[in-house]
mmCIF file of C-alpha atoms in Angstrom:
data_model
loop_
_atom_site.group_PDB
_atom_site.id
_atom_site.type_symbol
_atom_site.label_atom_id
_atom_site.label_comp_id
_atom_site.label_asym_id
_atom_site.label_seq_id
_atom_site.Cartn_x
_atom_site.Cartn_y
_atom_site.Cartn_z
ATOM 1 C CA UNK A 550 -21.473 19.544 -8.720
ATOM 2 C CA UNK A 551 -23.314 17.547 -11.068
ATOM 3 C CA UNK A 552 -21.411 18.753 -13.932
ATOM 4 C CA UNK A 553 -17.906 17.979 -11.878
ATOM 5 C CA UNK A 554 -19.167 14.283 -11.469
ATOM 6 C CA UNK A 555 -20.497 13.769 -14.869
ATOM 7 C CA UNK A 556 -16.747 14.857 -16.092
ATOM 8 C CA UNK A 557 -15.051 12.792 -13.296
ATOM 9 C CA UNK A 558 -17.430 9.777 -14.724
ATOM 10 C CA UNK A 559 -16.417 10.374 -18.361
ATOM 11 C CA UNK A 560 -12.816 10.233 -17.449
ATOM 12 C CA UNK A 561 -13.043 7.078 -15.341
ATOM 13 C CA UNK A 562 -15.147 4.561 -17.181
ATOM 14 C CA UNK A 563 -12.758 2.969 -19.395
ATOM 15 C CA UNK A 564 -14.084 -0.704 -19.451
ATOM 16 C CA UNK A 565 -18.041 -1.590 -19.562
ATOM 17 C CA UNK A 566 -20.941 0.610 -19.439
ATOM 18 C CA UNK A 567 -22.403 2.639 -16.667
ATOM 19 C CA UNK A 568 -25.699 4.293 -16.395
ATOM 20 C CA UNK A 569 -26.557 6.971 -13.877
ATOM 21 C CA UNK A 570 -29.920 8.019 -13.032
ATOM 22 C CA UNK A 571 -29.837 11.480 -11.266
ATOM 23 C CA UNK A 572 -32.067 12.810 -8.492
ATOM 24 C CA UNK A 573 -34.350 14.490 -11.045
ATOM 25 C CA UNK A 574 -34.647 11.407 -13.299
ATOM 26 C CA UNK A 575 -32.213 12.285 -15.975
ATOM 27 C CA UNK A 576 -29.921 9.502 -17.295
ATOM 28 C CA UNK A 577 -26.515 9.755 -18.468
ATOM 29 C CA UNK A 578 -24.306 6.813 -20.193
ATOM 30 C CA UNK A 579 -20.814 6.458 -19.683
ATOM 31 C CA UNK A 580 -18.983 3.727 -21.802
ATOM 32 C CA UNK A 581 -15.550 2.318 -22.354
ATOM 33 C CA UNK A 582 -14.115 -0.636 -24.227
ATOM 34 C CA UNK A 583 -17.000 -3.644 -24.125
ATOM 35 C CA UNK A 584 -17.550 -5.108 -20.830
ATOM 36 C CA UNK A 585 -20.173 -5.399 -18.090
ATOM 37 C CA UNK A 586 -23.214 -3.145 -18.140
ATOM 38 C CA UNK A 587 -24.571 -1.482 -14.701
ATOM 39 C CA UNK A 588 -26.930 1.142 -13.590
ATOM 40 C CA UNK A 589 -26.688 3.086 -10.579
ATOM 41 C CA UNK A 590 -29.395 5.422 -9.086
ATOM 42 C CA UNK A 591 -28.444 8.540 -7.037
ATOM 43 C CA UNK A 592 -31.280 8.857 -4.515
ATOM 44 C CA UNK A 593 -29.867 11.727 -2.576
ATOM 45 C CA UNK A 594 -28.358 14.962 -4.038
ATOM 46 C CA UNK A 595 -26.145 15.566 -1.302
ATOM 47 C CA UNK A 596 -24.063 12.442 -2.243
ATOM 48 C CA UNK A 597 -22.651 13.884 -5.483
ATOM 49 C CA UNK A 598 -20.472 16.569 -3.675
ATOM 50 C CA UNK A 599 -19.109 13.706 -1.764
ATOM 51 C CA UNK A 600 -18.476 11.642 -4.732
ATOM 52 C CA UNK A 601 -16.671 14.418 -6.337
ATOM 53 C CA UNK A 602 -14.289 15.397 -3.457
ATOM 54 C CA UNK A 603 -13.691 11.451 -2.136
ATOM 55 C CA UNK A 604 -15.174 9.050 -4.425
ATOM 56 C CA UNK A 605 -13.086 6.350 -2.915
ATOM 57 C CA UNK A 606 -14.901 6.888 0.533
ATOM 58 C CA UNK A 607 -18.287 8.320 -0.713
ATOM 59 C CA UNK A 608 -19.079 5.281 -2.886
ATOM 60 C CA UNK A 609 -19.235 2.716 -0.037
ATOM 61 C CA UNK A 610 -20.557 5.040 2.335
ATOM 62 C CA UNK A 611 -23.440 6.470 -0.214
ATOM 63 C CA UNK A 612 -24.257 2.587 -0.935
ATOM 64 C CA UNK A 613 -24.630 1.888 3.071
ATOM 65 C CA UNK A 614 -26.891 4.865 3.594
ATOM 66 C CA UNK A 615 -29.012 4.211 0.626
ATOM 67 C CA UNK A 616 -28.170 7.185 -1.302
ATOM 68 C CA UNK A 617 -26.806 5.219 -4.257
ATOM 69 C CA UNK A 618 -28.749 2.067 -5.305
ATOM 70 C CA UNK A 619 -27.713 -0.270 -8.092
ATOM 71 C CA UNK A 620 -30.821 -0.538 -10.587
ATOM 72 C CA UNK A 621 -31.529 -4.091 -12.365
ATOM 73 C CA UNK A 622 -28.318 -5.670 -10.524
ATOM 74 C CA UNK A 623 -26.337 -5.605 -7.752
ATOM 75 C CA UNK A 624 -23.644 -3.394 -6.392
ATOM 76 C CA UNK A 625 -21.408 -6.201 -7.714
ATOM 77 C CA UNK A 626 -21.971 -5.245 -11.122
ATOM 78 C CA UNK A 627 -21.347 -1.400 -10.476
ATOM 79 C CA UNK A 628 -18.093 -2.019 -8.598
ATOM 80 C CA UNK A 629 -17.208 -4.374 -11.436
ATOM 81 C CA UNK A 630 -17.528 -1.334 -14.147
ATOM 82 C CA UNK A 631 -15.828 0.852 -11.740
ATOM 83 C CA UNK A 632 -13.012 -1.463 -10.678
ATOM 84 C CA UNK A 633 -11.994 -2.476 -13.687
ATOM 85 C CA UNK A 634 -11.729 0.880 -14.939
ATOM 86 C CA UNK A 635 -10.039 2.577 -12.257
ATOM 87 C CA UNK A 636 -6.185 1.223 -12.484
ATOM 88 C CA UNK A 637 -6.093 2.798 -15.888
ATOM 89 C CA UNK A 638 -8.103 5.916 -15.337
ATOM 90 C CA UNK A 639 -7.267 7.000 -11.618
ATOM 91 C CA UNK A 640 -4.340 8.966 -12.945
ATOM 92 C CA UNK A 641 -6.701 11.361 -14.642
ATOM 93 C CA UNK A 642 -8.899 11.756 -11.461
ATOM 94 C CA UNK A 643 -7.421 14.526 -9.259
ATOM 95 C CA UNK A 644 -9.406 13.273 -6.129
ATOM 96 C CA UNK A 645 -8.019 9.462 -6.396
ATOM 97 C CA UNK A 646 -4.543 10.824 -7.065
ATOM 98 C CA UNK A 647 -4.573 13.087 -4.099
ATOM 99 C CA UNK A 648 -6.285 10.398 -1.865
ATOM 100 C CA UNK A 649 -3.484 7.660 -2.789
ATOM 101 C CA UNK A 650 -0.640 10.229 -2.309
ATOM 102 C CA UNK A 651 -2.276 10.901 1.389
ATOM 103 C CA UNK A 652 -2.528 7.408 2.022
ATOM 104 C CA UNK A 653 1.356 6.652 0.973
ATOM 105 C CA UNK A 654 2.345 9.479 3.362
ATOM 106 C CA UNK A 655 0.477 8.296 6.263
ATOM 107 C CA UNK A 656 0.411 4.507 5.589
ATOM 108 C CA UNK A 657 3.259 3.802 8.372
ATOM 109 C CA UNK A 658 1.269 5.417 10.838
ATOM 110 C CA UNK A 659 -2.060 3.546 10.000
ATOM 111 C CA UNK A 660 -0.091 0.391 10.269
ATOM 112 C CA UNK A 661 1.589 0.912 13.660
ATOM 113 C CA UNK A 662 -0.186 -2.164 15.020
ATOM 114 C CA UNK A 663 1.220 -2.588 18.820
ATOM 115 C CA UNK A 664 -0.364 -5.225 20.926
ATOM 116 C CA UNK A 665 -3.179 -2.924 22.199
ATOM 117 C CA UNK A 666 -3.983 -1.408 18.915
ATOM 118 C CA UNK A 667 -3.846 -4.783 17.245
ATOM 119 C CA UNK A 668 -6.638 -6.223 19.684
ATOM 120 C CA UNK A 669 -8.704 -3.135 19.053
ATOM 121 C CA UNK A 670 -8.540 -3.815 15.541
ATOM 122 C CA UNK A 671 -9.130 -7.419 15.755
ATOM 123 C CA UNK A 672 -12.151 -6.743 17.900
ATOM 124 C CA UNK A 673 -13.720 -4.299 15.378
ATOM 125 C CA UNK A 674 -14.221 -7.159 12.897
ATOM 126 C CA UNK A 675 -13.759 -10.645 14.483
ATOM 127 C CA UNK A 676 -15.625 -9.993 17.538
ATOM 128 C CA UNK A 677 -19.143 -9.511 15.735
ATOM 129 C CA UNK A 678 -21.829 -11.806 16.630
ATOM 130 C CA UNK A 679 -20.516 -15.219 15.833
ATOM 131 C CA UNK A 680 -23.744 -16.329 14.275
ATOM 132 C CA UNK A 681 -23.217 -13.808 11.379
ATOM 133 C CA UNK A 682 -20.021 -15.856 10.078
ATOM 134 C CA UNK A 683 -21.943 -19.152 10.573
ATOM 135 C CA UNK A 684 -24.341 -17.833 7.896
ATOM 136 C CA UNK A 685 -21.986 -17.195 5.087
ATOM 137 C CA UNK A 686 -18.854 -19.272 5.802
ATOM 138 C CA UNK A 687 -18.548 -22.826 5.301
ATOM 139 C CA UNK A 688 -19.239 -25.395 8.051
ATOM 140 C CA UNK A 689 -15.575 -25.100 9.599
ATOM 141 C CA UNK A 690 -15.694 -21.221 9.560
ATOM 142 C CA UNK A 691 -12.778 -20.772 7.436
ATOM 143 C CA UNK A 692 -12.413 -17.038 6.702
ATOM 144 C CA UNK A 693 -9.930 -17.115 4.541
ATOM 145 C CA UNK A 694 -9.150 -18.311 0.650
ATOM 146 C CA UNK A 695 -10.402 -21.667 -0.163
ATOM 147 C CA UNK A 696 -8.493 -23.856 -2.629
ATOM 148 C CA UNK A 697 -10.169 -24.926 -5.902
ATOM 149 C CA UNK A 698 -8.049 -27.774 -7.740
ATOM 150 C CA UNK A 699 -11.044 -28.542 -10.192
ATOM 151 C CA UNK A 700 -12.440 -24.988 -9.886
ATOM 152 C CA UNK A 701 -16.299 -26.178 -9.316
ATOM 153 C CA UNK A 702 -15.800 -27.328 -5.584
ATOM 154 C CA UNK A 703 -18.511 -26.106 -3.243
ATOM 155 C CA UNK A 704 -17.192 -23.846 -0.532
ATOM 156 C CA UNK A 705 -17.060 -26.643 2.011
ATOM 157 C CA UNK A 706 -14.908 -28.784 -0.326
ATOM 158 C CA UNK A 707 -12.570 -25.876 -1.306
ATOM 159 C CA UNK A 708 -11.663 -24.973 2.527
ATOM 160 C CA UNK A 709 -11.171 -28.756 3.356
ATOM 161 C CA UNK A 710 -8.918 -28.814 0.255
ATOM 162 C CA UNK A 711 -7.147 -25.736 1.379
ATOM 163 C CA UNK A 712 -6.536 -27.151 4.844
ATOM 164 C CA UNK A 713 -5.028 -30.208 3.085
ATOM 165 C CA UNK A 714 -3.022 -28.046 1.083
ATOM 166 C CA UNK A 715 -1.430 -26.339 3.858
ATOM 167 C CA UNK A 716 -0.878 -29.264 5.825
ATOM 168 C CA UNK A 717 1.059 -31.006 3.103
ATOM 169 C CA UNK A 718 3.314 -27.931 3.029
ATOM 170 C CA UNK A 719 3.724 -28.144 6.808
ATOM 171 C CA UNK A 720 5.252 -31.636 6.587
ATOM 172 C CA UNK A 721 2.895 -33.127 9.137
ATOM 173 C CA UNK A 722 4.382 -36.591 8.722
ATOM 174 C CA UNK A 723 4.207 -37.837 12.160
ATOM 175 C CA UNK A 724 1.939 -37.582 15.046
ATOM 176 C CA UNK A 725 2.606 -35.339 18.241
ATOM 177 C CA UNK A 726 4.461 -32.388 16.306
ATOM 178 C CA UNK A 727 4.011 -29.413 18.216
ATOM 179 C CA UNK A 728 2.279 -27.025 16.083
ATOM 180 C CA UNK A 729 1.709 -23.062 16.807
ATOM 181 C CA UNK A 730 -1.170 -21.630 14.917
ATOM 182 C CA UNK A 731 -0.710 -17.731 14.653
ATOM 183 C CA UNK A 732 -4.216 -16.117 14.246
ATOM 184 C CA UNK A 733 -6.168 -19.496 14.653
ATOM 185 C CA UNK A 734 -9.647 -17.625 14.113
ATOM 186 C CA UNK A 735 -12.361 -20.280 15.362
ATOM 187 C CA UNK A 736 -10.034 -23.218 15.430
ATOM 188 C CA UNK A 737 -10.804 -24.982 12.374
ATOM 189 C CA UNK A 738 -7.229 -25.265 11.095
ATOM 190 C CA UNK A 739 -5.974 -26.155 14.483
ATOM 191 C CA UNK A 740 -8.686 -28.783 15.115
ATOM 192 C CA UNK A 741 -7.721 -30.125 11.568
ATOM 193 C CA UNK A 742 -4.283 -30.865 12.212
ATOM 194 C CA UNK A 743 -4.844 -32.244 15.567
ATOM 195 C CA UNK A 744 -7.758 -34.673 14.474
ATOM 196 C CA UNK A 745 -6.350 -35.632 11.046
ATOM 197 C CA UNK A 746 -2.569 -35.536 11.378
ATOM 198 C CA UNK A 747 -2.154 -36.240 15.375
ATOM 199 C CA UNK A 748 -0.555 -32.927 15.864
ATOM 200 C CA UNK A 749 -0.403 -31.081 19.159
ATOM 201 C CA UNK A 750 -1.523 -27.430 18.361
ATOM 202 C CA UNK A 751 -1.367 -24.203 20.299
ATOM 203 C CA UNK A 752 -3.474 -21.457 18.642
ATOM 204 C CA UNK A 753 -3.578 -17.959 19.509
ATOM 205 C CA UNK A 754 -5.680 -15.162 18.681
ATOM 206 C CA UNK A 755 -6.724 -11.590 19.850
ATOM 207 C CA UNK A 756 -10.271 -12.030 19.177
ATOM 208 C CA UNK A 757 -12.342 -12.939 22.504
ATOM 209 C CA UNK A 758 -15.285 -14.053 20.202
ATOM 210 C CA UNK A 759 -12.991 -16.331 18.146
ATOM 211 C CA UNK A 760 -11.289 -17.718 21.560
ATOM 212 C CA UNK A 761 -14.523 -18.758 23.098
ATOM 213 C CA UNK A 762 -15.953 -20.481 19.990
ATOM 214 C CA UNK A 763 -12.454 -22.374 19.314
ATOM 215 C CA UNK A 764 -12.411 -23.795 22.944
ATOM 216 C CA UNK A 765 -15.904 -24.628 22.695
ATOM 217 C CA UNK A 766 -15.434 -26.587 19.745
ATOM 218 C CA UNK A 767 -12.158 -28.388 21.043
ATOM 219 C CA UNK A 768 -14.120 -29.569 24.037
ATOM 220 C CA UNK A 769 -17.315 -30.581 21.703
ATOM 221 C CA UNK A 770 -14.769 -32.870 19.511
ATOM 222 C CA UNK A 771 -12.894 -34.272 22.394
ATOM 223 C CA UNK A 772 -9.707 -32.678 21.326
ATOM 224 C CA UNK A 773 -9.090 -30.356 24.245
ATOM 225 C CA UNK A 774 -6.183 -32.571 25.344
ATOM 226 C CA UNK A 775 -4.514 -31.932 22.005
ATOM 227 C CA UNK A 776 -5.468 -28.440 21.264
ATOM 228 C CA UNK A 777 -5.093 -25.340 23.240
ATOM 229 C CA UNK A 778 -6.237 -21.904 22.296
ATOM 230 C CA UNK A 779 -4.970 -18.699 23.997
ATOM 231 C CA UNK A 780 -5.635 -14.863 24.159
ATOM 232 C CA UNK A 781 -2.288 -13.943 22.842
ATOM 233 C CA UNK A 782 -0.357 -11.466 20.646
ATOM 234 C CA UNK A 783 2.203 -13.249 18.532
ATOM 235 C CA UNK A 784 4.926 -11.207 19.831
ATOM 236 C CA UNK A 785 4.385 -12.446 23.304
ATOM 237 C CA UNK A 786 5.097 -16.294 22.281
ATOM 238 C CA UNK A 787 8.289 -17.469 23.530
ATOM 239 C CA UNK A 788 7.985 -21.511 23.138
ATOM 240 C CA UNK A 789 9.485 -23.315 20.459
ATOM 241 C CA UNK A 790 7.492 -25.566 17.766
ATOM 242 C CA UNK A 791 8.145 -28.090 15.359
ATOM 243 C CA UNK A 792 5.878 -26.256 12.866
ATOM 244 C CA UNK A 793 4.260 -22.991 12.556
ATOM 245 C CA UNK A 794 1.269 -21.757 10.675
ATOM 246 C CA UNK A 795 -0.371 -18.370 10.020
ATOM 247 C CA UNK A 796 -3.497 -18.373 7.777
ATOM 248 C CA UNK A 797 -5.022 -14.854 6.992
ATOM 249 C CA UNK A 798 -3.518 -13.149 9.721
ATOM 250 C CA UNK A 799 -0.655 -11.506 8.241
ATOM 251 C CA UNK A 800 -2.697 -8.858 6.468
ATOM 252 C CA UNK A 801 -3.338 -7.312 9.910
ATOM 253 C CA UNK A 802 0.349 -7.202 11.121
ATOM 254 C CA UNK A 803 1.396 -4.129 9.176
ATOM 255 C CA UNK A 804 4.608 -3.347 7.096
ATOM 256 C CA UNK A 805 6.305 -1.649 10.252
ATOM 257 C CA UNK A 806 5.896 -4.940 12.047
ATOM 258 C CA UNK A 807 7.151 -7.558 9.663
ATOM 259 C CA UNK A 808 10.324 -7.577 11.288
ATOM 260 C CA UNK A 809 8.859 -8.483 14.334
ATOM 261 C CA UNK A 810 6.656 -11.106 12.986
ATOM 262 C CA UNK A 811 9.353 -12.905 11.199
ATOM 263 C CA UNK A 812 11.700 -12.718 14.400
ATOM 264 C CA UNK A 813 8.894 -14.264 16.454
ATOM 265 C CA UNK A 814 8.759 -17.180 13.612
ATOM 266 C CA UNK A 815 12.533 -17.622 13.765
ATOM 267 C CA UNK A 816 12.619 -17.529 17.490
ATOM 268 C CA UNK A 817 9.831 -19.870 17.900
ATOM 269 C CA UNK A 818 10.742 -22.401 15.124
ATOM 270 C CA UNK A 819 12.952 -25.489 16.054
ATOM 271 C CA UNK A 820 16.218 -25.733 14.055
ATOM 272 C CA UNK A 821 14.636 -28.561 11.830
ATOM 273 C CA UNK A 822 11.140 -26.936 11.845
ATOM 274 C CA UNK A 823 8.962 -25.868 9.133
ATOM 275 C CA UNK A 824 6.661 -22.785 8.899
ATOM 276 C CA UNK A 825 3.710 -21.827 6.208
ATOM 277 C CA UNK A 826 2.636 -18.304 5.813
ATOM 278 C CA UNK A 827 -0.628 -17.933 3.949
ATOM 279 C CA UNK A 828 -1.891 -14.255 3.044
ATOM 280 C CA UNK A 829 -3.203 -11.922 0.721
ATOM 281 C CA UNK A 830 -0.640 -9.871 -1.637
ATOM 282 C CA UNK A 831 -0.664 -7.800 -4.461
ATOM 283 C CA UNK A 832 1.026 -8.296 -7.895
ATOM 284 C CA UNK A 833 1.658 -4.733 -8.962
ATOM 285 C CA UNK A 834 3.800 -3.412 -5.993
ATOM 286 C CA UNK A 835 3.231 -1.471 -2.705
ATOM 287 C CA UNK A 836 -0.129 0.463 -2.860
ATOM 288 C CA UNK A 837 -2.536 1.581 0.045
ATOM 289 C CA UNK A 838 -5.479 0.067 1.588
ATOM 290 C CA UNK A 839 -9.036 1.414 0.518
ATOM 291 C CA UNK A 840 -9.801 4.094 3.066
ATOM 292 C CA UNK A 841 -13.377 2.520 3.196
ATOM 293 C CA UNK A 842 -12.152 -0.767 4.068
ATOM 294 C CA UNK A 843 -9.809 0.473 6.595
ATOM 295 C CA UNK A 844 -12.557 2.539 8.257
ATOM 296 C CA UNK A 845 -15.391 0.251 8.436
ATOM 297 C CA UNK A 846 -13.974 -3.477 7.957
ATOM 298 C CA UNK A 847 -10.182 -3.840 8.691
ATOM 299 C CA UNK A 848 -8.680 -1.127 10.516
ATOM 300 C CA UNK A 849 -4.894 -1.270 10.436
ATOM 301 C CA UNK A 850 -4.871 -3.515 7.851
ATOM 302 C CA UNK A 851 -2.854 -3.939 4.527
ATOM 303 C CA UNK A 852 -1.978 -6.566 1.800
ATOM 304 C CA UNK A 853 1.570 -6.348 0.700
ATOM 305 C CA UNK A 854 3.287 -6.747 -2.357
ATOM 306 C CA UNK A 855 6.037 -9.678 -2.101
ATOM 307 C CA UNK A 856 8.986 -7.059 -2.467
ATOM 308 C CA UNK A 857 7.389 -5.583 0.954
ATOM 309 C CA UNK A 858 7.464 -8.983 2.545
ATOM 310 C CA UNK A 859 10.844 -10.316 1.350
ATOM 311 C CA UNK A 860 13.305 -7.568 2.514
ATOM 312 C CA UNK A 861 12.406 -8.083 6.197
ATOM 313 C CA UNK A 862 12.033 -11.854 5.699
ATOM 314 C CA UNK A 863 15.403 -11.935 4.311
ATOM 315 C CA UNK A 864 17.017 -10.031 7.412
ATOM 316 C CA UNK A 865 15.243 -12.403 9.793
ATOM 317 C CA UNK A 866 17.445 -15.611 9.303
ATOM 318 C CA UNK A 867 14.594 -17.633 7.742
ATOM 319 C CA UNK A 868 14.913 -19.358 4.798
ATOM 320 C CA UNK A 869 11.994 -19.348 1.995
ATOM 321 C CA UNK A 870 11.978 -22.908 0.845
ATOM 322 C CA UNK A 871 8.765 -22.869 -1.214
ATOM 323 C CA UNK A 872 6.644 -20.169 -2.713
ATOM 324 C CA UNK A 873 3.191 -20.465 -4.403
ATOM 325 C CA UNK A 874 0.915 -17.821 -5.817
ATOM 326 C CA UNK A 875 -2.975 -18.606 -5.914
ATOM 327 C CA UNK A 876 -4.626 -16.646 -8.522
ATOM 328 C CA UNK A 877 -8.296 -16.204 -8.496
ATOM 329 C CA UNK A 878 -8.916 -18.869 -5.745
ATOM 330 C CA UNK A 879 -9.956 -16.150 -3.509
ATOM 331 C CA UNK A 880 -12.373 -14.654 -6.062
ATOM 332 C CA UNK A 881 -14.191 -17.995 -6.345
ATOM 333 C CA UNK A 882 -14.474 -18.150 -2.477
ATOM 334 C CA UNK A 883 -15.959 -14.582 -2.260
ATOM 335 C CA UNK A 884 -18.138 -15.459 -4.770
ATOM 336 C CA UNK A 885 -19.244 -18.187 -2.595
ATOM 337 C CA UNK A 886 -19.472 -16.178 0.384
ATOM 338 C CA UNK A 887 -21.469 -13.384 -1.489
ATOM 339 C CA UNK A 888 -24.159 -16.069 -2.496
ATOM 340 C CA UNK A 889 -24.688 -17.385 0.888
ATOM 341 C CA UNK A 890 -24.804 -13.839 2.497
ATOM 342 C CA UNK A 891 -27.575 -13.066 0.024
ATOM 343 C CA UNK A 892 -29.135 -16.048 0.842
ATOM 344 C CA UNK A 893 -29.272 -15.487 4.533
ATOM 345 C CA UNK A 894 -29.548 -11.732 4.228
ATOM 346 C CA UNK A 895 -32.992 -11.415 6.189
ATOM 347 C CA UNK A 896 -31.450 -13.650 9.064
ATOM 348 C CA UNK A 897 -28.075 -11.406 9.166
ATOM 349 C CA UNK A 898 -30.435 -8.159 9.035
ATOM 350 C CA UNK A 899 -32.292 -9.426 12.040
ATOM 351 C CA UNK A 900 -28.831 -9.546 13.864
ATOM 352 C CA UNK A 901 -27.794 -6.158 12.890
ATOM 353 C CA UNK A 902 -29.790 -3.706 10.393
ATOM 354 C CA UNK A 903 -29.898 -2.918 7.004
ATOM 355 C CA UNK A 904 -27.101 -0.531 6.995
ATOM 356 C CA UNK A 905 -24.877 -3.446 8.175
ATOM 357 C CA UNK A 906 -26.149 -5.564 5.447
ATOM 358 C CA UNK A 907 -25.069 -2.858 2.720
ATOM 359 C CA UNK A 908 -21.791 -2.610 4.408
ATOM 360 C CA UNK A 909 -21.208 -6.121 4.357
ATOM 361 C CA UNK A 910 -22.244 -6.606 0.587
ATOM 362 C CA UNK A 911 -20.234 -3.677 -0.495
ATOM 363 C CA UNK A 912 -17.120 -5.412 1.474
ATOM 364 C CA UNK A 913 -17.911 -8.806 -0.099
ATOM 365 C CA UNK A 914 -18.338 -7.634 -3.684
ATOM 366 C CA UNK A 915 -15.391 -5.101 -3.602
ATOM 367 C CA UNK A 916 -13.110 -7.780 -2.068
ATOM 368 C CA UNK A 917 -13.997 -10.171 -4.903
ATOM 369 C CA UNK A 918 -13.202 -7.743 -7.712
ATOM 370 C CA UNK A 919 -9.884 -6.881 -6.072
ATOM 371 C CA UNK A 920 -9.070 -10.544 -6.916
ATOM 372 C CA UNK A 921 -10.960 -10.806 -10.263
ATOM 373 C CA UNK A 922 -10.100 -7.279 -12.052
ATOM 374 C CA UNK A 923 -7.290 -5.842 -9.969
ATOM 375 C CA UNK A 924 -4.103 -6.843 -8.552
ATOM 376 C CA UNK A 925 -4.869 -8.983 -5.445
ATOM 377 C CA UNK A 926 -3.811 -12.539 -5.022
ATOM 378 C CA UNK A 927 -2.853 -15.133 -2.320
ATOM 379 C CA UNK A 928 0.761 -16.290 -1.443
ATOM 380 C CA UNK A 929 1.857 -19.302 0.288
ATOM 381 C CA UNK A 930 5.502 -19.061 1.789
ATOM 382 C CA UNK A 931 7.112 -22.202 3.336
ATOM 383 C CA UNK A 932 9.748 -21.207 5.766
ATOM 384 C CA UNK A 933 12.552 -22.923 7.631
ATOM 385 C CA UNK A 934 15.591 -22.061 9.629
ATOM 386 C CA UNK A 935 17.642 -24.841 7.564
ATOM 387 C CA UNK A 936 17.829 -25.813 3.859
ATOM 388 C CA UNK A 937 17.236 -29.304 4.493
ATOM 389 C CA UNK A 938 14.236 -28.824 6.856
ATOM 390 C CA UNK A 939 12.057 -30.057 3.851
ATOM 391 C CA UNK A 940 12.620 -32.673 0.825
ATOM 392 C CA UNK A 941 14.399 -31.519 -2.055
ATOM 393 C CA UNK A 942 11.185 -31.789 -4.291
ATOM 394 C CA UNK A 943 7.619 -30.988 -4.149
ATOM 395 C CA UNK A 944 6.569 -34.507 -4.768
ATOM 396 C CA UNK A 945 6.043 -34.892 -0.897
ATOM 397 C CA UNK A 946 3.429 -32.182 -0.934
ATOM 398 C CA UNK A 947 1.394 -33.708 -3.755
ATOM 399 C CA UNK A 948 1.694 -37.290 -2.425
ATOM 400 C CA UNK A 949 0.491 -36.098 1.437
ATOM 401 C CA UNK A 950 -2.233 -34.092 -0.251
ATOM 402 C CA UNK A 951 -3.569 -37.174 -2.305
ATOM 403 C CA UNK A 952 -3.286 -39.325 0.519
ATOM 404 C CA UNK A 953 -5.121 -36.947 2.960
ATOM 405 C CA UNK A 954 -7.765 -36.671 0.287
ATOM 406 C CA UNK A 955 -7.963 -40.623 -0.229
ATOM 407 C CA UNK A 956 -8.296 -40.955 3.533
ATOM 408 C CA UNK A 957 -11.060 -38.297 3.461
ATOM 409 C CA UNK A 958 -13.026 -40.069 1.078
ATOM 410 C CA UNK A 959 -12.892 -43.413 2.469
ATOM 411 C CA UNK A 960 -13.888 -42.090 5.734
ATOM 412 C CA UNK A 961 -16.896 -40.074 4.298
ATOM 413 C CA UNK A 962 -18.064 -42.755 2.174
ATOM 414 C CA UNK A 963 -19.388 -44.974 4.768
ATOM 415 C CA UNK A 964 -20.729 -41.972 6.521
ATOM 416 C CA UNK A 965 -22.619 -41.182 3.627
ATOM 417 C CA UNK A 966 -24.091 -44.662 3.202
ATOM 418 C CA UNK A 967 -25.218 -44.665 6.676
ATOM 419 C CA UNK A 968 -27.085 -41.529 6.283
ATOM 420 C CA UNK A 969 -28.806 -42.860 3.068
ATOM 421 C CA UNK A 970 -29.637 -45.897 5.284
ATOM 422 C CA UNK A 971 -31.067 -43.961 7.971
ATOM 423 C CA UNK A 972 -33.106 -41.793 5.516
ATOM 424 C CA UNK A 973 -34.429 -44.760 3.937
#
């Protein structure tokens, strides 16, 4: 099996330099075009067979189990070499070709996310100990792509900018607009729309952990009269709203359910209403979810190509009134999360264990690289039932975003001065 793995790596590594330390101490080098260098130690000979027969699954499991260890670097460095190579090399790797073909055949079955299955899938990831997310996300627990207008924002600044960016596209131009937040997470976006824009928001989620935290936050901020959170599947919503927003939830819907999702938006959006869909997508067309990611992190999850989104969208009766592609913003977001996770690793290990920490490290590193060296991006699609629901040009978005940013600065400046005075 060692010979087979050696041959596989020779065909695979097309970009960068990978050194492998075998269980007996021997070292092999695999090099492609100039790029990042990394070293991987194989601690357990048993993992070699699994890497040959099912590399897409075995790499992550081997790292989780300690059978594979980066040397003089991190799992990010190892994955950088492998993932930057795999797109041009996978056609030469029979095990990867077979896994992808198998995944495409059974993809519709994996994404049959009915209400019961969706709740179970959500619980798998989002009902983890709430303190975990507080240890690596921003203060508002925004678990989706931040927005980096300058490129050097802190994670808190980037997530605040993301919320302003989304709010500007929702045209929150007057108080008391009724807003539906589909997949509201821990409530940060809903609370922001109520507090900063005067909206009345209904947030829905399938995560009991997120629901409890969102309700607690609404009470603590004195916004419970303007924001309500419900444990509800999106398909069960029947009320009409002025605005609808969904951030980072569409990846859990599944392609077979896109008609139901857009039918819900169309049914619940008032005739003159505006909606905004923010989700992860792919540049290079339909594909399959990583089997490791589907098993350990996001069962039932899938990031679509735009071609998969627009066919059911066009049949829904909704109009796409604005589309934006955010390139590399999620890579920057994930870099912040990885740094914060590493800084709080001991605390996270005390909540779970070493295997869990390794699982999350692999997930965060692989996700960052999906945006840096592979085909992932984030799309934002503004939707409406009528073409005249929003102004004719995008100027209103820019004006609203800048006004919200100026207001935030004017509020935070006295607060910062007060803190300095107290400290002195």
